[in-house]
Coordinates of N, CA and C in Angstrom, one line a residue:
X1415 N 129.1 111.9 132.7 CA 130.5 111.6 132.4 C 131.2 112.7 131.6
X1416 N 132.3 113.2 132.1 CA 133.0 114.3 131.3 C 133.6 113.7 130.1
X1417 N 133.8 114.6 129.1 CA 134.5 114.3 127.9 C 135.2 115.5 127.4
X1418 N 136.4 115.3 126.8 CA 137.2 116.4 126.3 C 137.7 116.0 124.9
X1419 N 137.5 116.8 123.9 CA 138.0 116.6 122.6 C 139.3 117.3 122.4
X1420 N 140.3 116.6 121.8 CA 141.6 117.2 121.6 C 142.2 116.6 120.4
X1421 N 143.2 117.3 119.8 CA 144.0 116.8 118.7 C 145.4 116.5 119.1
X1422 N 145.8 115.3 118.8 CA 147.2 114.9 119.0 C 147.9 115.0 117.6
X1423 N 148.7 116.0 117.4 CA 149.2 116.4 116.1 C 147.9 116.7 115.3
X1424 N 147.5 116.0 114.3 CA 146.3 116.2 113.6 C 145.3 115.1 113.8
X1425 N 145.5 114.3 114.8 CA 144.6 113.1 115.1 C 143.5 113.5 116.0
X1426 N 142.2 113.4 115.6 CA 141.1 113.7 116.6 C 141.0 112.6 117.6
X1427 N 140.9 113.0 118.9 CA 140.7 112.1 120.0 C 139.7 112.6 120.9
X1428 N 139.1 111.8 121.8 CA 138.2 112.2 122.9 C 138.6 111.5 124.1
X1429 N 138.7 112.2 125.2 CA 139.0 111.6 126.5 C 137.8 111.7 127.4
X1430 N 137.4 110.5 127.9 CA 136.2 110.3 128.7 C 136.6 110.1 130.2
X1431 N 135.7 110.5 131.1 CA 135.9 110.0 132.5 C 136.4 111.1 133.5
X1432 N 136.2 110.7 134.7 CA 136.7 111.6 135.8 C 138.2 111.5 135.9
X1433 N 138.9 112.5 136.5 CA 140.3 112.4 136.7 C 140.8 111.1 137.3
X1434 N 141.9 110.6 136.7 CA 142.5 109.4 137.2 C 143.9 109.3 136.6
X1435 N 144.7 108.4 137.3 CA 146.0 108.2 136.7 C 146.1 106.9 135.9
X1436 N 144.9 106.3 135.6 CA 144.9 105.1 134.8 C 144.0 105.4 133.6
X1437 N 144.4 104.8 132.4 CA 143.6 105.1 131.2 C 143.5 103.8 130.3
X1438 N 142.4 103.7 129.7 CA 142.2 102.7 128.6 C 142.3 103.5 127.3
X1439 N 143.1 102.9 126.3 CA 143.1 103.4 125.0 C 142.1 102.6 124.2
X1440 N 141.1 103.2 123.6 CA 140.1 102.5 122.8 C 140.3 102.7 121.3
X1441 N 140.5 101.5 120.7 CA 140.9 101.5 119.2 C 139.7 100.8 118.5
X1442 N 139.0 101.5 117.7 CA 137.8 101.0 117.1 C 138.1 100.1 115.9
X1443 N 137.1 99.5 115.3 CA 137.3 98.6 114.2 C 136.9 99.3 112.9
X1444 N 136.8 98.5 111.8 CA 136.4 99.0 110.5 C 135.0 99.6 110.6
X1445 N 134.8 100.8 110.1 CA 133.5 101.4 110.2 C 133.2 102.1 111.5
X1446 N 134.1 102.0 112.5 CA 133.8 102.6 113.8 C 134.2 104.1 113.9
X1447 N 134.2 104.6 115.1 CA 134.6 106.0 115.4 C 134.9 106.1 116.8
X1448 N 135.6 107.1 117.2 CA 136.0 107.3 118.6 C 134.8 107.4 119.6
X1449 N 133.7 108.0 119.1 CA 132.6 108.2 120.0 C 131.9 106.9 120.5
X1450 N 132.2 105.8 119.8 CA 131.6 104.5 120.3 C 132.2 104.1 121.6
X1451 N 133.4 104.7 121.9 CA 134.0 104.4 123.2 C 133.3 104.8 124.4
X1452 N 132.3 105.7 124.2 CA 131.6 106.3 125.4 C 130.9 105.2 126.2
X1453 N 130.4 104.2 125.5 CA 129.7 103.1 126.2 C 130.7 102.4 127.2
X1454 N 131.8 102.0 126.6 CA 132.8 101.3 127.5 C 133.4 102.3 128.5
X1455 N 133.6 103.5 128.2 CA 134.1 104.5 129.1 C 133.3 104.6 130.4
X1456 N 132.0 104.5 130.2 CA 131.1 104.6 131.4 C 131.3 103.5 132.4
X1457 N 131.7 102.3 131.8 CA 132.0 101.1 132.6 C 133.4 101.3 133.2
X1458 N 134.3 101.7 132.4 CA 135.7 101.8 132.9 C 135.8 102.9 134.0
X1459 N 135.0 103.9 133.9 CA 135.1 105.0 134.9 C 134.7 104.4 136.3
X1460 N 133.8 103.5 136.4 CA 133.4 102.9 137.7 C 134.6 102.1 138.3
X1461 N 135.5 101.7 137.5 CA 136.7 101.0 138.0 C 137.9 101.9 138.2
X1462 N 137.7 103.2 138.0 CA 138.8 104.2 138.2 C 139.7 104.4 137.0
X1463 N 139.1 104.2 135.8 CA 139.9 104.5 134.6 C 139.2 105.6 133.7
X1464 N 140.1 106.4 133.1 CA 139.6 107.2 132.0 C 139.8 106.4 130.7
X1465 N 139.1 106.9 129.6 CA 139.2 106.3 128.3 C 139.6 107.3 127.3
X1466 N 140.6 107.0 126.5 CA 141.1 107.9 125.4 C 140.9 107.2 124.1
X1467 N 140.0 107.7 123.3 CA 139.7 107.1 122.0 C 140.1 107.9 120.8
X1468 N 140.4 107.3 119.7 CA 140.9 107.9 118.5 C 140.1 107.6 117.3
X1469 N 140.0 108.5 116.3 CA 139.5 108.2 115.0 C 140.6 107.7 114.1
X1470 N 140.5 106.4 113.7 CA 141.5 105.9 112.7 C 141.3 106.6 111.3
X1471 N 142.4 106.6 110.5 CA 142.2 107.2 109.2 C 141.0 106.7 108.4
X1472 N 140.3 107.6 107.7 CA 139.1 107.3 106.9 C 137.9 107.0 107.8
X1473 N 138.0 107.4 109.0 CA 136.9 107.1 109.9 C 136.5 108.4 110.8
X1474 N 135.3 108.4 111.3 CA 134.9 109.5 112.2 C 135.1 110.9 111.6
X1475 N 135.8 111.7 112.4 CA 136.1 113.1 112.0 C 137.3 113.3 111.1
X1476 N 137.9 112.2 110.7 CA 139.2 112.3 109.9 C 138.8 112.9 108.5
X1477 N 139.5 114.0 108.1 CA 139.3 114.6 106.8 C 140.7 114.9 106.2
X1478 N 141.7 114.2 106.6 CA 143.1 114.6 106.2 C 143.5 113.7 105.0
X1479 N 142.7 112.9 104.4 CA 143.0 112.1 103.3 C 144.0 110.9 103.5
X1480 N 144.3 110.7 104.8 CA 145.2 109.5 105.0 C 144.4 108.2 104.9
X1481 N 145.1 107.1 104.6 CA 144.5 105.9 104.3 C 144.6 104.9 105.5
X1482 N 143.7 104.0 105.6 CA 143.8 103.0 106.7 C 144.8 101.9 106.4
X1483 N 146.0 102.3 106.4 CA 147.1 101.4 106.1 C 148.1 101.3 107.3
X1484 N 148.6 100.1 107.6 CA 149.4 99.9 108.8 C 150.6 100.9 109.0
X1485 N 151.3 101.1 107.9 CA 152.4 102.0 108.0 C 152.0 103.5 108.2
X1486 N 150.7 103.8 108.1 CA 150.2 105.1 108.5 C 149.6 105.0 109.9
X1487 N 148.8 104.0 110.2 CA 148.2 103.9 111.5 C 149.1 103.7 112.6
X1488 N 150.1 102.8 112.5 CA 151.0 102.5 113.6 C 151.7 103.7 114.2
X1489 N 152.3 104.6 113.4 CA 152.9 105.8 114.0 C 151.9 106.6 114.7
X1490 N 150.7 106.7 114.2 CA 149.7 107.5 114.9 C 149.3 106.9 116.3
X1491 N 149.2 105.6 116.3 CA 148.9 104.9 117.6 C 150.1 105.1 118.6
X1492 N 151.3 105.1 118.1 CA 152.4 105.4 119.0 C 152.4 106.8 119.5
X1493 N 151.9 107.7 118.7 CA 151.7 109.1 119.2 C 150.7 109.1 120.3
X1494 N 149.6 108.3 120.1 CA 148.6 108.2 121.2 C 149.2 107.6 122.4
X1495 N 149.9 106.6 122.3 CA 150.5 105.9 123.5 C 151.5 106.9 124.2
X1496 N 152.3 107.6 123.4 CA 153.2 108.5 124.0 C 152.5 109.6 124.9
X1497 N 151.4 110.1 124.4 CA 150.6 111.0 125.2 C 150.1 110.3 126.5
X1498 N 149.6 109.1 126.3 CA 149.0 108.4 127.5 C 150.1 108.1 128.5
X1499 N 151.3 107.7 128.1 CA 152.4 107.4 129.0 C 152.8 108.7 129.8
X1500 N 152.7 109.8 129.1 CA 153.1 111.1 129.7 C 152.1 111.6 130.8
X1501 N 150.8 111.2 130.6 CA 149.8 111.8 131.4 C 149.1 110.8 132.4
X1502 N 149.5 109.5 132.3 CA 148.8 108.5 133.1 C 149.9 107.5 133.6
X1503 N 149.6 106.9 134.8 CA 150.5 106.0 135.4 C 150.4 104.6 134.7
X1504 N 149.3 104.1 134.4 CA 149.1 102.9 133.7 C 148.3 103.1 132.4
X1505 N 148.6 102.2 131.4 CA 147.9 102.3 130.1 C 147.4 100.9 129.8
X1506 N 146.1 100.8 129.5 CA 145.4 99.5 129.1 C 144.8 99.7 127.8
X1507 N 144.3 98.6 127.2 CA 143.7 98.6 125.8 C 142.3 98.0 125.8
X1508 N 141.5 98.7 125.1 CA 140.2 98.1 124.7 C 140.0 98.2 123.2
X1509 N 140.1 97.1 122.5 CA 140.1 97.2 121.0 C 139.0 96.3 120.4
X1510 N 138.7 96.7 119.1 CA 137.7 96.0 118.4 C 138.3 95.6 117.0
X1511 N 138.1 94.3 116.6 CA 138.4 93.9 115.2 C 139.8 94.3 114.8
X1512 N 139.9 95.0 113.6 CA 141.2 95.3 113.1 C 141.9 96.3 114.0
X1513 N 141.2 97.0 114.9 CA 141.9 97.8 115.9 C 142.8 97.0 116.8
X1514 N 142.5 95.7 117.0 CA 143.3 94.9 117.8 C 144.7 94.6 117.1
X1515 N 144.6 94.3 115.8 CA 145.8 94.0 115.0 C 146.7 95.2 115.0
X1516 N 146.1 96.4 114.7 CA 146.9 97.6 114.7 C 147.6 97.8 116.0
X1517 N 146.9 97.6 117.1 CA 147.4 97.8 118.4 C 148.5 96.8 118.8
X1518 N 148.3 95.6 118.4 CA 149.4 94.6 118.7 C 150.7 95.0 118.0
X1519 N 150.6 95.5 116.8 CA 151.8 96.0 116.1 C 152.4 97.3 116.7
X1520 N 151.5 98.2 117.0 CA 152.0 99.5 117.5 C 152.6 99.5 118.9
X1521 N 152.0 98.6 119.7 CA 152.4 98.7 121.1 C 153.3 97.5 121.6
X1522 N 153.8 96.8 120.6 CA 154.7 95.7 121.0 C 155.9 96.1 121.8
X1523 N 156.1 95.4 122.9 CA 157.2 95.7 123.8 C 156.9 96.9 124.8
X1524 N 155.7 97.4 124.8 CA 155.3 98.5 125.7 C 154.6 98.0 126.9
X1525 N 154.7 98.7 128.0 CA 154.1 98.2 129.3 C 152.6 98.4 129.3
X1526 N 151.9 97.6 128.6 CA 150.4 97.6 128.6 C 149.9 96.8 129.8
X1527 N 149.0 97.3 130.6 CA 148.5 96.6 131.8 C 147.4 95.6 131.4
X1528 N 146.3 96.0 130.9 CA 145.1 95.1 130.6 C 144.8 95.2 129.2
X1529 N 144.5 94.1 128.5 CA 144.0 94.1 127.1 C 142.6 93.4 127.1
X1530 N 141.6 94.2 126.6 CA 140.3 93.6 126.4 C 140.0 93.7 124.9
X1531 N 140.0 92.5 124.2 CA 139.8 92.5 122.8 C 138.4 91.8 122.4
X1532 N 137.6 92.5 121.6 CA 136.4 91.9 121.1 C 136.5 91.7 119.6
X1533 N 136.0 90.5 119.1 CA 136.1 90.2 117.7 C 137.4 90.5 117.1
X1534 N 138.5 90.1 117.8 CA 139.8 90.6 117.4 C 140.4 90.0 116.1
X1535 N 140.9 90.8 115.2 CA 141.7 90.3 114.1 C 143.1 90.1 114.5
X1536 N 143.5 88.9 114.6 CA 144.8 88.5 115.2 C 145.8 88.0 114.1
X1537 N 145.3 87.6 113.0 CA 146.2 87.0 111.9 C 145.9 87.6 110.6
X1538 N 146.5 88.7 110.3 CA 146.1 89.5 109.0 C 146.6 88.7 107.8
X1539 N 147.7 87.9 107.9 CA 148.1 87.1 106.8 C 147.1 86.1 106.4
X1540 N 146.6 85.4 107.4 CA 145.5 84.4 107.1 C 144.3 85.1 106.4
X1541 N 144.0 86.3 106.9 CA 142.8 87.0 106.4 C 143.1 87.4 104.9
X1542 N 144.2 87.9 104.6 CA 144.5 88.2 103.2 C 144.6 87.0 102.3
X1543 N 145.2 85.9 102.7 CA 145.3 84.7 101.9 C 143.9 84.1 101.7
X1544 N 143.0 84.3 102.7 CA 141.6 83.8 102.5 C 140.9 84.7 101.4
X1545 N 141.1 86.0 101.4 CA 140.5 86.9 100.4 C 141.1 86.5 99.0
X1546 N 142.4 86.3 99.0 CA 143.0 85.9 97.7 C 142.4 84.6 97.1
X1547 N 142.2 83.7 98.0 CA 141.5 82.4 97.6 C 140.1 82.6 97.1
X1548 N 139.3 83.4 97.8 CA 138.0 83.7 97.4 C 138.0 84.5 96.0
X1549 N 139.0 85.3 95.8 CA 139.0 86.1 94.5 C 139.7 85.3 93.4
X1550 N 140.3 84.1 93.7 CA 141.0 83.4 92.7 C 142.3 84.0 92.3
X1551 N 143.0 84.7 93.2 CA 144.2 85.4 92.9 C 145.4 84.7 93.5
X1552 N 146.4 84.3 92.7 CA 147.6 83.7 93.2 C 148.6 84.7 93.7
X1553 N 149.6 84.2 94.5 CA 150.6 85.1 95.0 C 151.4 85.6 93.8
X1554 N 151.7 84.8 92.9 CA 152.5 85.2 91.7 C 151.8 86.3 91.0
X1555 N 150.5 86.2 90.8 CA 149.8 87.3 90.1 C 149.8 88.6 90.9
X1556 N 149.5 88.5 92.2 CA 149.5 89.7 93.0 C 150.9 90.3 93.1
X1557 N 151.9 89.6 93.1 CA 153.3 90.1 93.1 C 153.5 90.9 91.8
X1558 N 153.0 90.3 90.7 CA 153.3 90.9 89.4 C 152.4 92.2 89.2
X1559 N 151.2 92.2 89.6 CA 150.3 93.3 89.4 C 150.3 94.3 90.5
X1560 N 150.7 94.0 91.7 CA 150.8 94.9 92.8 C 149.5 95.1 93.5
X1561 N 148.5 95.5 92.8 CA 147.1 95.7 93.4 C 146.1 95.1 92.5
X1562 N 145.1 94.4 93.1 CA 144.0 93.8 92.3 C 142.7 94.0 93.0
X1563 N 141.8 94.8 92.4 CA 140.5 95.0 93.0 C 139.7 93.7 93.0
X1564 N 138.8 93.5 93.9 CA 138.0 92.3 93.9 C 136.5 92.6 93.8
X1565 N 135.7 91.6 93.5 CA 134.3 91.8 93.3 C 133.6 92.1 94.6
X1566 N 134.2 91.7 95.8 CA 133.6 91.9 97.1 C 134.1 93.2 97.7
X1567 N 134.7 94.1 97.0 CA 135.0 95.4 97.5 C 136.4 95.6 98.1
X1568 N 137.2 94.6 98.3 CA 138.5 94.7 98.9 C 139.5 94.8 97.8
X1569 N 140.5 95.6 97.9 CA 141.6 95.6 96.9 C 142.8 94.9 97.5
X1570 N 143.2 93.8 96.9 CA 144.4 93.0 97.3 C 145.6 93.8 97.0
X1571 N 146.6 93.8 97.9 CA 147.8 94.5 97.7 C 149.0 93.7 98.1
X1572 N 150.0 93.6 97.2 CA 151.2 92.9 97.5 C 152.0 93.6 98.5
X1573 N 152.1 95.0 98.5 CA 152.8 95.7 99.5 C 152.2 95.5 100.9
X1574 N 150.9 95.4 101.0 CA 150.3 95.1 102.3 C 150.6 93.7 102.8
X1575 N 150.5 92.7 101.9 CA 150.8 91.4 102.3 C 152.3 91.3 102.7
X1576 N 153.2 91.9 102.0 CA 154.6 91.9 102.4 C 154.8 92.5 103.7
X1577 N 154.2 93.7 104.0 CA 154.3 94.3 105.3 C 153.8 93.4 106.4
X1578 N 152.7 92.7 106.2 CA 152.2 91.8 107.2 C 153.1 90.7 107.5
X1579 N 153.7 90.2 106.5 CA 154.7 89.1 106.7 C 156.0 89.5 107.4
X1580 N 156.3 90.8 107.3 CA 157.5 91.3 107.9 C 157.3 91.8 109.3
X1581 N 156.0 91.9 109.7 CA 155.6 92.4 111.0 C 154.7 91.5 111.8
X1582 N 155.2 90.3 112.3 CA 154.3 89.4 113.0 C 153.9 90.0 114.3
X1583 N 152.7 89.6 114.9 CA 152.3 90.1 116.1 C 152.4 89.1 117.2
X1584 N 152.4 89.6 118.5 CA 152.5 88.8 119.7 C 151.7 89.5 120.8
X1585 N 151.4 88.8 121.8 CA 150.6 89.4 122.9 C 151.3 90.5 123.6
X1586 N 150.5 91.3 124.3 CA 151.1 92.5 125.0 C 151.1 92.4 126.5
X1587 N 150.1 91.6 127.1 CA 150.0 91.6 128.5 C 149.5 90.3 129.0
X1588 N 149.9 89.9 130.2 CA 149.5 88.7 130.8 C 148.0 88.8 131.2
X1589 N 147.5 90.0 131.3 CA 146.1 90.2 131.6 C 145.3 90.5 130.3
X1590 N 145.1 89.5 129.5 CA 144.4 89.7 128.2 C 143.2 88.8 128.2
X1591 N 142.1 89.5 127.8 CA 140.8 88.8 127.6 C 140.2 89.0 126.2
X1592 N 139.6 88.0 125.7 CA 139.1 88.0 124.3 C 137.6 87.6 124.4
X1593 N 136.8 88.4 123.7 CA 135.4 88.1 123.5 C 135.2 87.7 122.0
X1594 N 134.7 86.5 121.8 CA 134.6 86.0 120.4 C 133.2 85.4 120.2
X1595 N 132.6 85.8 119.1 CA 131.3 85.2 118.8 C 131.4 83.9 118.0
X1596 N 130.7 82.9 118.3 CA 130.9 81.6 117.7 C 130.6 81.5 116.2
X1597 N 129.8 82.4 115.7 CA 129.4 82.4 114.3 C 130.1 83.6 113.6
X1598 N 131.3 84.0 114.1 CA 132.0 85.1 113.5 C 132.4 84.7 112.1
X1599 N 132.0 85.5 111.1 CA 132.2 85.1 109.7 C 133.5 85.7 109.2
X1600 N 134.2 86.4 110.0 CA 135.4 87.1 109.6 C 136.7 86.5 110.2
X1601 N 136.6 86.1 111.5 CA 137.8 85.7 112.2 C 137.6 84.2 112.5
X1602 N 138.6 83.4 112.1 CA 138.6 81.9 112.3 C 138.7 81.6 113.8
X1603 N 137.9 80.6 114.3 CA 138.0 80.2 115.7 C 139.4 79.6 115.9
X1604 N 140.0 78.9 115.0 CA 141.3 78.3 115.2 C 142.3 79.4 115.4
X1605 N 142.2 80.5 114.8 CA 143.2 81.6 115.0 C 143.1 82.2 116.4
X1606 N 141.8 82.4 116.8 CA 141.6 82.9 118.2 C 142.2 81.9 119.2
X1607 N 141.9 80.6 119.0 CA 142.4 79.6 119.9 C 143.9 79.5 120.0
X1608 N 144.6 79.7 118.9 CA 146.0 79.7 118.9 C 146.6 80.9 119.7
X1609 N 146.0 82.0 119.4 CA 146.5 83.2 120.2 C 146.2 83.1 121.6
X1610 N 145.0 82.6 122.0 CA 144.6 82.4 123.4 C 145.6 81.5 124.1
X1611 N 145.9 80.4 123.5 CA 146.8 79.4 124.1 C 148.2 80.0 124.2
X1612 N 148.7 80.6 123.1 CA 150.1 81.1 123.1 C 150.3 82.2 124.2
X1613 N 149.2 83.0 124.4 CA 149.4 84.1 125.4 C 148.6 83.9 126.7
X1614 N 148.1 82.7 126.9 CA 147.4 82.4 128.1 C 146.3 83.4 128.4
X1615 N 145.6 83.8 127.3 CA 144.5 84.8 127.5 C 143.2 84.1 128.0
X1616 N 142.3 84.9 128.5 CA 141.0 84.5 128.9 C 140.0 84.6 127.8
X1617 N 139.5 83.5 127.3 CA 138.6 83.5 126.2 C 137.1 83.4 126.6
X1618 N 136.3 84.3 126.2 CA 134.8 84.2 126.4 C 134.1 84.0 125.1
X1619 N 133.2 83.1 125.0 CA 132.5 82.9 123.7 C 131.1 83.4 123.8
X1620 N 130.7 84.1 122.8 CA 129.3 84.5 122.7 C 128.6 83.6 121.7
X1621 N 127.6 82.8 122.2 CA 127.1 81.7 121.3 C 126.1 82.3 120.3
X1622 N 126.4 82.0 119.0 CA 125.6 82.4 117.9 C 125.8 83.7 117.3
X1623 N 126.6 84.6 117.9 CA 126.8 85.9 117.4 C 127.7 85.9 116.2
X1624 N 127.7 87.0 115.5 CA 128.6 87.2 114.3 C 129.6 88.2 114.7
X1625 N 130.4 88.6 113.7 CA 131.6 89.5 113.9 C 131.2 90.8 114.6
X1626 N 130.2 91.5 114.1 CA 129.8 92.8 114.6 C 128.8 92.5 115.7
X1627 N 129.3 92.8 116.9 CA 128.4 92.6 118.1 C 127.7 94.0 118.4
X1628 N 126.4 94.0 118.1 CA 125.8 95.3 118.2 C 124.3 95.3 118.7
X1629 N 123.7 94.1 118.7 CA 122.3 94.0 119.1 C 122.2 94.3 120.6
X1630 N 121.0 94.7 121.1 CA 120.9 94.9 122.6 C 121.4 93.7 123.4
X1631 N 121.1 92.5 122.9 CA 121.5 91.3 123.7 C 123.0 91.1 123.6
X1632 N 123.6 91.4 122.5 CA 125.0 91.3 122.3 C 125.8 92.3 123.2
X1633 N 125.3 93.6 123.1 CA 125.9 94.6 123.9 C 125.8 94.3 125.4
X1634 N 124.7 93.8 125.9 CA 124.5 93.5 127.3 C 125.5 92.4 127.7
X1635 N 125.7 91.4 126.8 CA 126.6 90.3 127.1 C 128.1 90.9 127.1
X1636 N 128.4 91.8 126.2 CA 129.7 92.4 126.1 C 130.0 93.2 127.4
X1637 N 129.0 94.0 127.8 CA 129.2 94.8 129.0 C 129.4 94.0 130.3
X1638 N 128.7 92.9 130.4 CA 128.9 92.0 131.5 C 130.3 91.4 131.5
X1639 N 130.7 91.0 130.3 CA 132.1 90.5 130.1 C 133.1 91.6 130.5
X1640 N 133.0 92.8 130.0 CA 133.9 93.9 130.4 C 134.0 94.0 131.9
X1641 N 132.8 94.1 132.5 CA 132.8 94.3 134.0 C 133.5 93.1 134.7
X1642 N 133.2 91.9 134.3 CA 133.7 90.7 134.9 C 135.2 90.7 134.8
X1643 N 135.8 91.0 133.6 CA 137.2 91.0 133.4 C 137.9 92.1 134.2
X1644 N 137.3 93.3 134.2 CA 137.9 94.4 135.0 C 137.9 94.0 136.5
X1645 N 136.9 93.4 137.0 CA 136.9 93.0 138.4 C 138.0 91.9 138.6
X1646 N 138.1 91.0 137.7 CA 139.1 89.9 137.8 C 140.6 90.4 137.8
X1647 N 140.8 91.4 136.9 CA 142.2 91.9 136.7 C 142.5 93.0 137.8
X1648 N 141.5 93.4 138.6 CA 141.8 94.3 139.7 C 142.4 93.6 140.9
X1649 N 142.3 92.3 140.9 CA 142.7 91.5 142.1 C 144.2 91.4 142.1

């Protein structure tokens, strides 16, 4: 499988696959990197797609000091989409965890063909409020102090929470599939069910798995799901 490394502005990306007029944008999750897209790209290529992956701020080859904040990430993803729309006839999405939430914000209203989301973060407000509860931090205190570090490594931010509330997300495509592990310790099942119902998405459950799907068994299940959905959406 061919791969080409390129920079969009200062953003490191990699393009996988044989020439095609269709592309998947691969947006990784927390702790990921663009190179993890190679596994999915090998599958997508069989269905006639290239895969364009990006390093989010503070990840992979990024050395520019930018932070993983939505008001920084969203413009970068829109730059990625602009490139994709210029060079490809159709644009689809393969996202992981927080990469899903960033993508839902960045690509709202855009002509996205297929969406494949695994362990998707779909409700950031709920996530932040849960962290606040665990840390024993009230909204009043967070508003007054602005930022509050927590014992579990996350810094709570009033600016971030305000941004989230001002930027709700919605689905992007009628062809949306979600892979969710039933023991996901990060994403609530009720959140996934609400999004699935509201957007008529196809939900696949991995029994017993946690948020990070990475074991050989989990990866094999994920690849079977990816191929099954690509076949279904080709019809």
